[in-house]
PDB file of C-alpha atoms in Angstrom:
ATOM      1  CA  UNK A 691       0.000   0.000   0.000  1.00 44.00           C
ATOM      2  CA  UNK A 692       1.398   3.390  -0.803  1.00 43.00           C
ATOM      3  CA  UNK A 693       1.905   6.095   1.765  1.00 44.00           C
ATOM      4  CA  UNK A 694       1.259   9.406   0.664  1.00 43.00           C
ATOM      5  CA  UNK A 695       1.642  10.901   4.211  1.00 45.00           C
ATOM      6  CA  UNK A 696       2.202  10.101   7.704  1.00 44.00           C
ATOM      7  CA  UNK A 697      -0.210   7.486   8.886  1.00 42.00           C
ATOM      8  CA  UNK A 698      -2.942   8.164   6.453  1.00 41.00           C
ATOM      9  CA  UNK A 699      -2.859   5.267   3.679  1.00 46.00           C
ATOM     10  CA  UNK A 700      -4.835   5.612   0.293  1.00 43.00           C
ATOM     11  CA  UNK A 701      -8.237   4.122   1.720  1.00 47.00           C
ATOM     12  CA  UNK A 702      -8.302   6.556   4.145  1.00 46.00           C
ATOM     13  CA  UNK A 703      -7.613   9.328   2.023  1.00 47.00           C
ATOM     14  CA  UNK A 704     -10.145   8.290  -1.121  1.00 48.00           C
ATOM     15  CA  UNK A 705     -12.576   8.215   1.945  1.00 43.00           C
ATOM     16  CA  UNK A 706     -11.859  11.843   3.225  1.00 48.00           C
ATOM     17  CA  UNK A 707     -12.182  13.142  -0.524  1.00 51.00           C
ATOM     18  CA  UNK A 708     -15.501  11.427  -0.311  1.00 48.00           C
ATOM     19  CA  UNK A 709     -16.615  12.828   2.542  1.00 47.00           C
ATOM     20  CA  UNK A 710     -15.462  16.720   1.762  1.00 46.00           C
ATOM     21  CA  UNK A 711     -16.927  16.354  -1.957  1.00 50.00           C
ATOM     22  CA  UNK A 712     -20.259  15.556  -0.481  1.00 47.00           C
ATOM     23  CA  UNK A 713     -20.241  17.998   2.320  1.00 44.00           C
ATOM     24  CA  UNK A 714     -19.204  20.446  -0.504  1.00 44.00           C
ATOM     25  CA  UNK A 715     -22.374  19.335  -2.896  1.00 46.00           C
ATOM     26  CA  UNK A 716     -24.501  19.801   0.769  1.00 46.00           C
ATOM     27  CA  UNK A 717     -23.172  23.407   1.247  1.00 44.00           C
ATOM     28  CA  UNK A 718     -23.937  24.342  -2.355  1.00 44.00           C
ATOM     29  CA  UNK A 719     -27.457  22.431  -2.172  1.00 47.00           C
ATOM     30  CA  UNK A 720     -28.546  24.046   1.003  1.00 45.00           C
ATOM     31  CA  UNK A 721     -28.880  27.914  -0.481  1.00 45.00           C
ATOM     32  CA  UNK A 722     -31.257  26.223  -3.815  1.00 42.00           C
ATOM     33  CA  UNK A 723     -33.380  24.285  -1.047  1.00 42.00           C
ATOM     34  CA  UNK A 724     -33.803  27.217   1.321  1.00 44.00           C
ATOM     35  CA  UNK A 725     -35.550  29.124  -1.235  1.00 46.00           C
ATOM     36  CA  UNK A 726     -39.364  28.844  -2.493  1.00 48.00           C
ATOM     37  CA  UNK A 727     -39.592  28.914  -6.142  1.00 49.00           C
ATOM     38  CA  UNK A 728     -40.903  32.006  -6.938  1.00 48.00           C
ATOM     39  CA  UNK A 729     -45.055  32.259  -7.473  1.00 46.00           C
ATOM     40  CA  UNK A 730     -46.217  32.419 -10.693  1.00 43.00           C
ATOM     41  CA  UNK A 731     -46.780  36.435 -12.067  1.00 44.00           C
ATOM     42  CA  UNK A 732     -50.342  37.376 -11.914  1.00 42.00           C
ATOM     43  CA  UNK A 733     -51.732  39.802 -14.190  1.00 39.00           C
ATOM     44  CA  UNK A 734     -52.555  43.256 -12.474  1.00 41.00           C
ATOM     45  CA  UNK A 735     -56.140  43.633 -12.561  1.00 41.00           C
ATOM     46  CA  UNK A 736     -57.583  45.837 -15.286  1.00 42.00           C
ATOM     47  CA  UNK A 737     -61.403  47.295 -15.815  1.00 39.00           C
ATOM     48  CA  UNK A 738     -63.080  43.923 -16.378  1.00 39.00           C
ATOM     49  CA  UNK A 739     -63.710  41.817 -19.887  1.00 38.00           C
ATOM     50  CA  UNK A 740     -63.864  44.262 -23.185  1.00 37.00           C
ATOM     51  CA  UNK A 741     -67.287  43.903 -23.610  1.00 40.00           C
ATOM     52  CA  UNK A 742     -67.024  43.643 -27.331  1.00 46.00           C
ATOM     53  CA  UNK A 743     -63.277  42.611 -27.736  1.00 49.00           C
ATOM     54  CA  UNK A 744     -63.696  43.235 -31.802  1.00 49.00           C
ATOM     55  CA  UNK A 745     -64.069  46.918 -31.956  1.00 63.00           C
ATOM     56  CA  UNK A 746     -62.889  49.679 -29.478  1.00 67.00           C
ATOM     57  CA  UNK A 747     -64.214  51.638 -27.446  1.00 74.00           C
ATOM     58  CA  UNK A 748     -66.430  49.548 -26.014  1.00 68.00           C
ATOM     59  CA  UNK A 749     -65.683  50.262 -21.892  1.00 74.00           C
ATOM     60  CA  UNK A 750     -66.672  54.262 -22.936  1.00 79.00           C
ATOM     61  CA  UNK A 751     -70.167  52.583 -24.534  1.00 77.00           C
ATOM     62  CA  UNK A 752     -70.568  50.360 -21.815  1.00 76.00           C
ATOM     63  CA  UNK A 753     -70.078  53.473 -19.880  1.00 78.00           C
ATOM     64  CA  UNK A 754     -73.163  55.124 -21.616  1.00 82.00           C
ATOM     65  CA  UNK A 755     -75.675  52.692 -20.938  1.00 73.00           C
ATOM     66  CA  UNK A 756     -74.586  53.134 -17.471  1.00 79.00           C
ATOM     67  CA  UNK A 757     -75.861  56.687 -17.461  1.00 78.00           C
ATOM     68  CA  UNK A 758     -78.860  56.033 -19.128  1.00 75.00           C
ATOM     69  CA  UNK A 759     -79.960  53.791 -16.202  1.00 71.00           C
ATOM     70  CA  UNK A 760     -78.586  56.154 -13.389  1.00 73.00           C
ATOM     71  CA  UNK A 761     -81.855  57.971 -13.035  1.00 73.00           C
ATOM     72  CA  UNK A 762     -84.776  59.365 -15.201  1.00 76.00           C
ATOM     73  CA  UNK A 763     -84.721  59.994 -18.392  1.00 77.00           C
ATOM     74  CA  UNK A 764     -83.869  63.419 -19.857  1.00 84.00           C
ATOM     75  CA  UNK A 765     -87.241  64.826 -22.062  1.00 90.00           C
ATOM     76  CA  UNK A 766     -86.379  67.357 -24.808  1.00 92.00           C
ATOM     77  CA  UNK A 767     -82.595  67.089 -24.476  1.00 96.00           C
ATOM     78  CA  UNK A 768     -80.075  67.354 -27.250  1.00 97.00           C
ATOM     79  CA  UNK A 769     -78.065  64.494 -28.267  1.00 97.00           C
ATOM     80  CA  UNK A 770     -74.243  65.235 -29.169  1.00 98.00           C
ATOM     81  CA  UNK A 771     -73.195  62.465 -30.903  1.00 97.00           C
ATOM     82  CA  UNK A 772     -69.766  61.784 -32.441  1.00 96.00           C
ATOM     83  CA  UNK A 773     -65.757  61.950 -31.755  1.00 95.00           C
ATOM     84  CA  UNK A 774     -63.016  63.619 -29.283  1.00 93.00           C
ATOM     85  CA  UNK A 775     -64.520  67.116 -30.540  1.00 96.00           C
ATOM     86  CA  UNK A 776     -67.769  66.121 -28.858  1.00 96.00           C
ATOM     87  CA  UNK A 777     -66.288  64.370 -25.808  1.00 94.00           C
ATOM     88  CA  UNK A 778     -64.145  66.729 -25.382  1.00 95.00           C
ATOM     89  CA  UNK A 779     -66.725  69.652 -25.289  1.00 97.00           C
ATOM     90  CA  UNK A 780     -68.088  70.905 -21.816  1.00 97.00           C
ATOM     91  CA  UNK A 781     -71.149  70.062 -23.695  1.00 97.00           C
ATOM     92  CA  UNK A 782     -73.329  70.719 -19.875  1.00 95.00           C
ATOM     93  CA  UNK A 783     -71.708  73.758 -19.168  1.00 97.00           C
ATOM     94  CA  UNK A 784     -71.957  75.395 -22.313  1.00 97.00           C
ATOM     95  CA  UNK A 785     -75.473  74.683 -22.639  1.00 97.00           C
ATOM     96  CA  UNK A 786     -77.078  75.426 -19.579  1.00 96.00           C
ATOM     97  CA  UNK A 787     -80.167  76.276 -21.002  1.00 94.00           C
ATOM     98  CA  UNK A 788     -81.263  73.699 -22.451  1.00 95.00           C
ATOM     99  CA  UNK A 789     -81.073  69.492 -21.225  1.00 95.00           C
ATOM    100  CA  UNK A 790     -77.959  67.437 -22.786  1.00 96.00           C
ATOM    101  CA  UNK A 791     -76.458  64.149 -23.469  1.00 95.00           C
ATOM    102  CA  UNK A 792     -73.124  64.136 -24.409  1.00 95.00           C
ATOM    103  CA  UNK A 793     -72.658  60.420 -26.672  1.00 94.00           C
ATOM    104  CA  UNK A 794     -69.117  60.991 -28.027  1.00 94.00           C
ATOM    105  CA  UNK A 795     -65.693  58.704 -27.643  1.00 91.00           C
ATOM    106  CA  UNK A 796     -62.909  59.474 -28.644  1.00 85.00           C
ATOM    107  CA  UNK A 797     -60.806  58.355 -31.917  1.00 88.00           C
ATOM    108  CA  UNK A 798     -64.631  57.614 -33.250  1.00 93.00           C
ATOM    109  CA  UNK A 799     -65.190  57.051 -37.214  1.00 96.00           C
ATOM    110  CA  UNK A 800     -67.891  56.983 -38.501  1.00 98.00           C
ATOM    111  CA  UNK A 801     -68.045  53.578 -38.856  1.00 96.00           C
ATOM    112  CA  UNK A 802     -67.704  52.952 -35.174  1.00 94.00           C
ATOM    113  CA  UNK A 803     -70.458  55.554 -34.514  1.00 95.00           C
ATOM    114  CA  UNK A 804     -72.752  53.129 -36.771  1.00 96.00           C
ATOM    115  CA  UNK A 805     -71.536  49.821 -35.012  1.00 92.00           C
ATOM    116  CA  UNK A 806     -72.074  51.035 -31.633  1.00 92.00           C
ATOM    117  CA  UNK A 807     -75.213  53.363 -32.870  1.00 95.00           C
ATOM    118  CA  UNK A 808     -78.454  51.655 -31.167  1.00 93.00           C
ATOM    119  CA  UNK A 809     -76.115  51.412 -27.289  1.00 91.00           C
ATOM    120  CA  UNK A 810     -75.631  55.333 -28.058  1.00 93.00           C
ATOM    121  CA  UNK A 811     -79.142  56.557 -28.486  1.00 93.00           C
ATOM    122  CA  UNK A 812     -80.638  57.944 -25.430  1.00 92.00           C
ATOM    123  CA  UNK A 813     -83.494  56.128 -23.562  1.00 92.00           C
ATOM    124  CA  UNK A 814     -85.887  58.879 -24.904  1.00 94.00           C
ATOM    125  CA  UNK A 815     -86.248  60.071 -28.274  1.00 96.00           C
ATOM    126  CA  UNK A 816     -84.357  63.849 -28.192  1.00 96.00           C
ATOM    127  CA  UNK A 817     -85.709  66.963 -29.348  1.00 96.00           C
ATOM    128  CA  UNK A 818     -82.531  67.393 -31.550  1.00 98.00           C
ATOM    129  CA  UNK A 819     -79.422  65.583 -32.537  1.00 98.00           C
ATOM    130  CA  UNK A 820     -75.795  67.336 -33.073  1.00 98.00           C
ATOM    131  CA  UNK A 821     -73.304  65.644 -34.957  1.00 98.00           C
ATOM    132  CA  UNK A 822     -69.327  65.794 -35.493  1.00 98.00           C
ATOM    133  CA  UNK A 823     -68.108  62.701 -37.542  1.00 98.00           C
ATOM    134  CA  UNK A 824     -65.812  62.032 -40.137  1.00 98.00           C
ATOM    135  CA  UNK A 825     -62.518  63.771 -39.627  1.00 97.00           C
ATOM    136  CA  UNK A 826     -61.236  60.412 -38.071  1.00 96.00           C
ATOM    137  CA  UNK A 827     -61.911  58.940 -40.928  1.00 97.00           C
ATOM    138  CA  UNK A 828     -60.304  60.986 -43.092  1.00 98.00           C
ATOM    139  CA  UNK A 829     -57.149  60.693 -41.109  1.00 97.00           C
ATOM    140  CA  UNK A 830     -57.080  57.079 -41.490  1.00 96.00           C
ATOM    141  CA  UNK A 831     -56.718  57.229 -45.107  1.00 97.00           C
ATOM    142  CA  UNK A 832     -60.646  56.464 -46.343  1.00 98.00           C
ATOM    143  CA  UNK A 833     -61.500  58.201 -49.595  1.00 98.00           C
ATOM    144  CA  UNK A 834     -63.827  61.350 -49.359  1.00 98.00           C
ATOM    145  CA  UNK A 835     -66.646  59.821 -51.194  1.00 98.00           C
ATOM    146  CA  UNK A 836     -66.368  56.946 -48.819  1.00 98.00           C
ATOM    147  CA  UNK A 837     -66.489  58.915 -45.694  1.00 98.00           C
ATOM    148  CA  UNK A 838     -69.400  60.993 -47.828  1.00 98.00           C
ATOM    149  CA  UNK A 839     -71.614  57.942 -47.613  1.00 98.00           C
ATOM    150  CA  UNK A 840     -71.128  57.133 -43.803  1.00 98.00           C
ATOM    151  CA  UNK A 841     -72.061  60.106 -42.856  1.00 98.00           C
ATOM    152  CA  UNK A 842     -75.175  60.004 -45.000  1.00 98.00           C
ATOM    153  CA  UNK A 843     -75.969  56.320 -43.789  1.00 98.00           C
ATOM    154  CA  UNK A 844     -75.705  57.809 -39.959  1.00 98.00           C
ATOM    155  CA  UNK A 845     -77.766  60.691 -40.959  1.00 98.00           C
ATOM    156  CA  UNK A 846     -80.424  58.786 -42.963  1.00 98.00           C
ATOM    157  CA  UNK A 847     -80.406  56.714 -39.788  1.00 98.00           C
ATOM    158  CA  UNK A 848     -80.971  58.810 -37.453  1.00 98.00           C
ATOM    159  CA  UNK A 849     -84.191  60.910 -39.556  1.00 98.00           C
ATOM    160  CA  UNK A 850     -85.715  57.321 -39.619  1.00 98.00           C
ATOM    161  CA  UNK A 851     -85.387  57.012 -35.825  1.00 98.00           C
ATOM    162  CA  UNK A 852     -86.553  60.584 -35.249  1.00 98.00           C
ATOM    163  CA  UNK A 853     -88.740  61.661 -37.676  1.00 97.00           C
ATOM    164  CA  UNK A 854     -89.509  65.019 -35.953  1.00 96.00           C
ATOM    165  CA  UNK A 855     -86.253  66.017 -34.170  1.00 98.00           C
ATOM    166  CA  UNK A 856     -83.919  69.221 -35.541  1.00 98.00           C
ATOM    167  CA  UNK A 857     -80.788  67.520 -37.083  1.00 98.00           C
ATOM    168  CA  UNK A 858     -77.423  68.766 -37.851  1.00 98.00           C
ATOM    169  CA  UNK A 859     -74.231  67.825 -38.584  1.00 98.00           C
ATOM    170  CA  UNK A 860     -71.551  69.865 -37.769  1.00 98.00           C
ATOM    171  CA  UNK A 861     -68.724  70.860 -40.947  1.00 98.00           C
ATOM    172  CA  UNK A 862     -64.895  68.925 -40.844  1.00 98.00           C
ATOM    173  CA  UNK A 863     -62.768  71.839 -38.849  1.00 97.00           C
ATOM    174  CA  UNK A 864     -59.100  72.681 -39.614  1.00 97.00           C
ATOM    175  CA  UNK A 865     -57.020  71.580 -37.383  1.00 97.00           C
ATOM    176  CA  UNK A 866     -53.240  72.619 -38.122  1.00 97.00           C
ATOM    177  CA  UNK A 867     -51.816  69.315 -37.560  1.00 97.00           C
ATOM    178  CA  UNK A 868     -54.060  67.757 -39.921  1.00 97.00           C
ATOM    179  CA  UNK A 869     -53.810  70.816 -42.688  1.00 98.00           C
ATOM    180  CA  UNK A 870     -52.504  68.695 -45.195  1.00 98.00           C
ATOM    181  CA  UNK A 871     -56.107  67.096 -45.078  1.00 98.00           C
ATOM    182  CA  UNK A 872     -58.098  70.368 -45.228  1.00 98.00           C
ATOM    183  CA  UNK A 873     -58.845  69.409 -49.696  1.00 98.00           C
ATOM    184  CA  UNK A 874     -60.282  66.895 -48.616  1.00 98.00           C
ATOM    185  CA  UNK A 875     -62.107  67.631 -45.718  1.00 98.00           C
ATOM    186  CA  UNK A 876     -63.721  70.475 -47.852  1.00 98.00           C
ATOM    187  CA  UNK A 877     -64.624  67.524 -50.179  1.00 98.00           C
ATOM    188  CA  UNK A 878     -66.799  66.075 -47.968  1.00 98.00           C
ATOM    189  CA  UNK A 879     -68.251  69.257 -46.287  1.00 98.00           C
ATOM    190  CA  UNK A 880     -69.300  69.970 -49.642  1.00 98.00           C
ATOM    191  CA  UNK A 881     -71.106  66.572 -50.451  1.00 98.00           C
ATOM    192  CA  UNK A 882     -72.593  66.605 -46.922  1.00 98.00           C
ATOM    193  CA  UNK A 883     -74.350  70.356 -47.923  1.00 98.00           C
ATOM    194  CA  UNK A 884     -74.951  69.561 -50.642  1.00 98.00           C
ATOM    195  CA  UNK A 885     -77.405  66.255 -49.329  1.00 98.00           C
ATOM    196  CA  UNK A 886     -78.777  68.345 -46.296  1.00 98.00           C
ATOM    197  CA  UNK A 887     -82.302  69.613 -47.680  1.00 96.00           C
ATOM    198  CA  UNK A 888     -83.268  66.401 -49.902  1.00 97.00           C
ATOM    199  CA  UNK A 889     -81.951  64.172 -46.649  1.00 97.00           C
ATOM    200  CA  UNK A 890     -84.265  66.573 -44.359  1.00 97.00           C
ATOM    201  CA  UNK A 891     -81.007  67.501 -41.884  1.00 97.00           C
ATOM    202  CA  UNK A 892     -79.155  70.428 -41.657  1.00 98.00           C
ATOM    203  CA  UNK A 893     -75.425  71.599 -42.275  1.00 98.00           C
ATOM    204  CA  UNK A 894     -73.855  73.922 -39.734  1.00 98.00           C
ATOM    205  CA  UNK A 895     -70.144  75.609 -40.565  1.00 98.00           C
ATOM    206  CA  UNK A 896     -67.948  75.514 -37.607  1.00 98.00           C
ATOM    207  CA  UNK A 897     -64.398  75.380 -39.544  1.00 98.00           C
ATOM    208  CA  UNK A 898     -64.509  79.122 -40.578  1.00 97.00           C
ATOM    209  CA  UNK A 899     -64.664  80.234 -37.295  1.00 98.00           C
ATOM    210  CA  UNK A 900     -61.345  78.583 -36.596  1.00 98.00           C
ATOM    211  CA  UNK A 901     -59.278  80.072 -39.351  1.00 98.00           C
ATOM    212  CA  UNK A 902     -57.254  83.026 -38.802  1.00 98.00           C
ATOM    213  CA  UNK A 903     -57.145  85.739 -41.061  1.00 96.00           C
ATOM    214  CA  UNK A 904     -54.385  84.571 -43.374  1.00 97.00           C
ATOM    215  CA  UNK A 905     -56.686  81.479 -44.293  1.00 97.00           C
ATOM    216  CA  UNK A 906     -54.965  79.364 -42.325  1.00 98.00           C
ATOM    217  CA  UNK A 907     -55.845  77.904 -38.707  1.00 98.00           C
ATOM    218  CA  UNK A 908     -55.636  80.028 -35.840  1.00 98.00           C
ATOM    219  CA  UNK A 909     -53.633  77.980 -33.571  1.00 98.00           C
ATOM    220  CA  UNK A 910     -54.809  79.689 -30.480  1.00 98.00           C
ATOM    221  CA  UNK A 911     -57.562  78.155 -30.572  1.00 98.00           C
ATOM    222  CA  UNK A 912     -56.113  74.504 -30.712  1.00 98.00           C
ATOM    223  CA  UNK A 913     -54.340  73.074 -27.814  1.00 97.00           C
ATOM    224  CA  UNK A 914     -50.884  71.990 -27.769  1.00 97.00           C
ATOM    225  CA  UNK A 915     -51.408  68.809 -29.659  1.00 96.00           C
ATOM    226  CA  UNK A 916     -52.443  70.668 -33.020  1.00 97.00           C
ATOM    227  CA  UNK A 917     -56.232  68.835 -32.873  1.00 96.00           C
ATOM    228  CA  UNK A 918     -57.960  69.344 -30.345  1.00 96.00           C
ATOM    229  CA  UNK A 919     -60.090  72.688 -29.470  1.00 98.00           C
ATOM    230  CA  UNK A 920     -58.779  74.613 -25.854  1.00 98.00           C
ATOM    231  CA  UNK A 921     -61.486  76.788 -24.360  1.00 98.00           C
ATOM    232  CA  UNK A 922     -61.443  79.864 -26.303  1.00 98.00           C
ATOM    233  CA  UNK A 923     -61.865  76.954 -29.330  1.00 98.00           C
ATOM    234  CA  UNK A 924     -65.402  75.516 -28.177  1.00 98.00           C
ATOM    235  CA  UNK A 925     -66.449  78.953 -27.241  1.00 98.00           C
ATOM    236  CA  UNK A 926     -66.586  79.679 -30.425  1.00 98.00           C
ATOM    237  CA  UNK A 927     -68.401  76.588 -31.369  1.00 98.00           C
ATOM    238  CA  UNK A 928     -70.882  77.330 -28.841  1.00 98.00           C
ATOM    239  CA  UNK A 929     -71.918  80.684 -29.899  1.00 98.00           C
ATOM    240  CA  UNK A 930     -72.659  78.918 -33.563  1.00 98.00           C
ATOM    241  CA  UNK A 931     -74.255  75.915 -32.226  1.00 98.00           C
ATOM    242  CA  UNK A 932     -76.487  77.723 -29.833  1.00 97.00           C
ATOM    243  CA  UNK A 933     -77.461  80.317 -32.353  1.00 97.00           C
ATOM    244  CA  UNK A 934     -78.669  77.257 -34.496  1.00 98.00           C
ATOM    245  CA  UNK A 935     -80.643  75.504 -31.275  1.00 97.00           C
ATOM    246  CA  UNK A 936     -82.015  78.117 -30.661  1.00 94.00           C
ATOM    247  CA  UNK A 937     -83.886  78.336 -33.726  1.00 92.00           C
ATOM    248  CA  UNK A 938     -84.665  75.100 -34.609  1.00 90.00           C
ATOM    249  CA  UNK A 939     -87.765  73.435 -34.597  1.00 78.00           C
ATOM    250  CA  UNK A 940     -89.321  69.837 -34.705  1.00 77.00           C
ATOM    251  CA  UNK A 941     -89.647  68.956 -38.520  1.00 78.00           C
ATOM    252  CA  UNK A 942     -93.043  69.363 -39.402  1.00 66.00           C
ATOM    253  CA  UNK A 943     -93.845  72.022 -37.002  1.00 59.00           C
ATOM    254  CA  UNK A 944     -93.599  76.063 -36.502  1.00 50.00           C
ATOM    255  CA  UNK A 945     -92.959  75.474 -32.911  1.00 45.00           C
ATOM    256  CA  UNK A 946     -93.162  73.578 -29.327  1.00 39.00           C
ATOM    257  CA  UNK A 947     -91.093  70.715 -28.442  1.00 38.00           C
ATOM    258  CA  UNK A 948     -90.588  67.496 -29.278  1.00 36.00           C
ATOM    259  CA  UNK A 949     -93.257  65.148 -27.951  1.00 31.00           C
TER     260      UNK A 949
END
């Protein structure tokens, strides 16, 4: 038997090497055993299910119906129905005159307006309906006459549904950030006005009042973003919407209010 020290032979020594390499495997063990795997990652929880996971914007309809079941219906009001430049609009406060329901969402086409259109209709028929539609559209790349016909189809629409009430849609504004889209904006306004009388609704101008003197828009009245209206913006959209409400009346008659 070989020696490789004093008194320890090579049985005794294979054993100690044993005995450290497992102690050693222990020690580096222990640390992996000592800690719980880690639980697996739940997902923080959001507003609940989409309740129509196909289209957008369906939380902000879902939101709608809420408020039409909150209390009692609103008689006589006016609906405002369309995009960000109706949701946007301190439609109660700049119309405290008269009763409102604000039904726009923002990023709307006009295409979403009609898939979501019977969940944005008020529980009771209104005395007139206000419309802004169609810019959206525009700015995701459909053709003029394509975004003509929408708007026509929602209009048609809603003259079926309310045969009496005061209808008007509201003109495509400049907007500077979307100047480059003003041709064809005024492509459409022009179809639209030119459909109002034979299509019993009527055609309002808003974009004029938003254009500075040199023709172009007058960026004070945008806010930083280049889209959307600040105050001084919807007050001017007030005064010409308010002049028009306040002069309309119920197709068919000289007066009174919607029954």
């Amino acid at each position: 038997m070989l020696d490789i020290g004093p008194g320890i032979g090579l049985p005794a020594a294979g054993l100690r090497r044993t005995a450290l390499t497992l102690l050693l495997a222990c020690a580096l063990a222990a640390p992996a055993a000592a800690v719980p795997p880690p639980a697996p990652a739940r997902a923080a929880p959001g507003p609940g299910p989409n309740a129509d996971p196909t289209f957008p914007f369906s939380n902000e309809v879902e939101a709608f119906a809420k408020a039409n079941s909150a209390g009692p219906p609103m008689r006589d009001a006016t609906l405002f129905l369309g995009s960000s430049s109706i949701r946007l609009w301190d439609i109660a406060g700049s119309f405290t005159d008269i009763g409102t329901v604000n039904r726009g969402f923002g990023g709307a086409t006009t295409a979403h307006v009609l898939h979501y259109y019977k969940r944005l209709l008020p529980p009771v028929p209104p005395r007139s309906v206000v419309v802004y539609v169609g810019e959206n559209d525009l700015a995701a790349g459909t053709t003029p006459d394509a975004v003509s016909r929408d708007i026509l189809t929602l209009l048609k629409r809603l003259r079926a549904d309310y045969p009496r009430a005061a209808i008007v849609w509201l003109s495509l504004k400049p907007s500077p950030i979307r100047w480059t889209l003003w041709p064809k904006m005024a492509q459409v306004n022009a179809a639209i006005a030119a459909r109002a009388r034979a299509e019993k609704f009527d055609y309002l101008d808003v974009g004029t009042a938003l254009l500075a003197r040199d023709g172009l828009p007058d960026a004070s009245l945008f806010r930083p973003d280049g889209l959307h209206m600040n105050a001084r913006g919807y007050q001017r959209w007030t005064g010409l919407v308010d002049a028009y409400l306040d002069h309309a009346r119920p197709v068919g008659t000289s007066g009174g209010k919607t029954s």
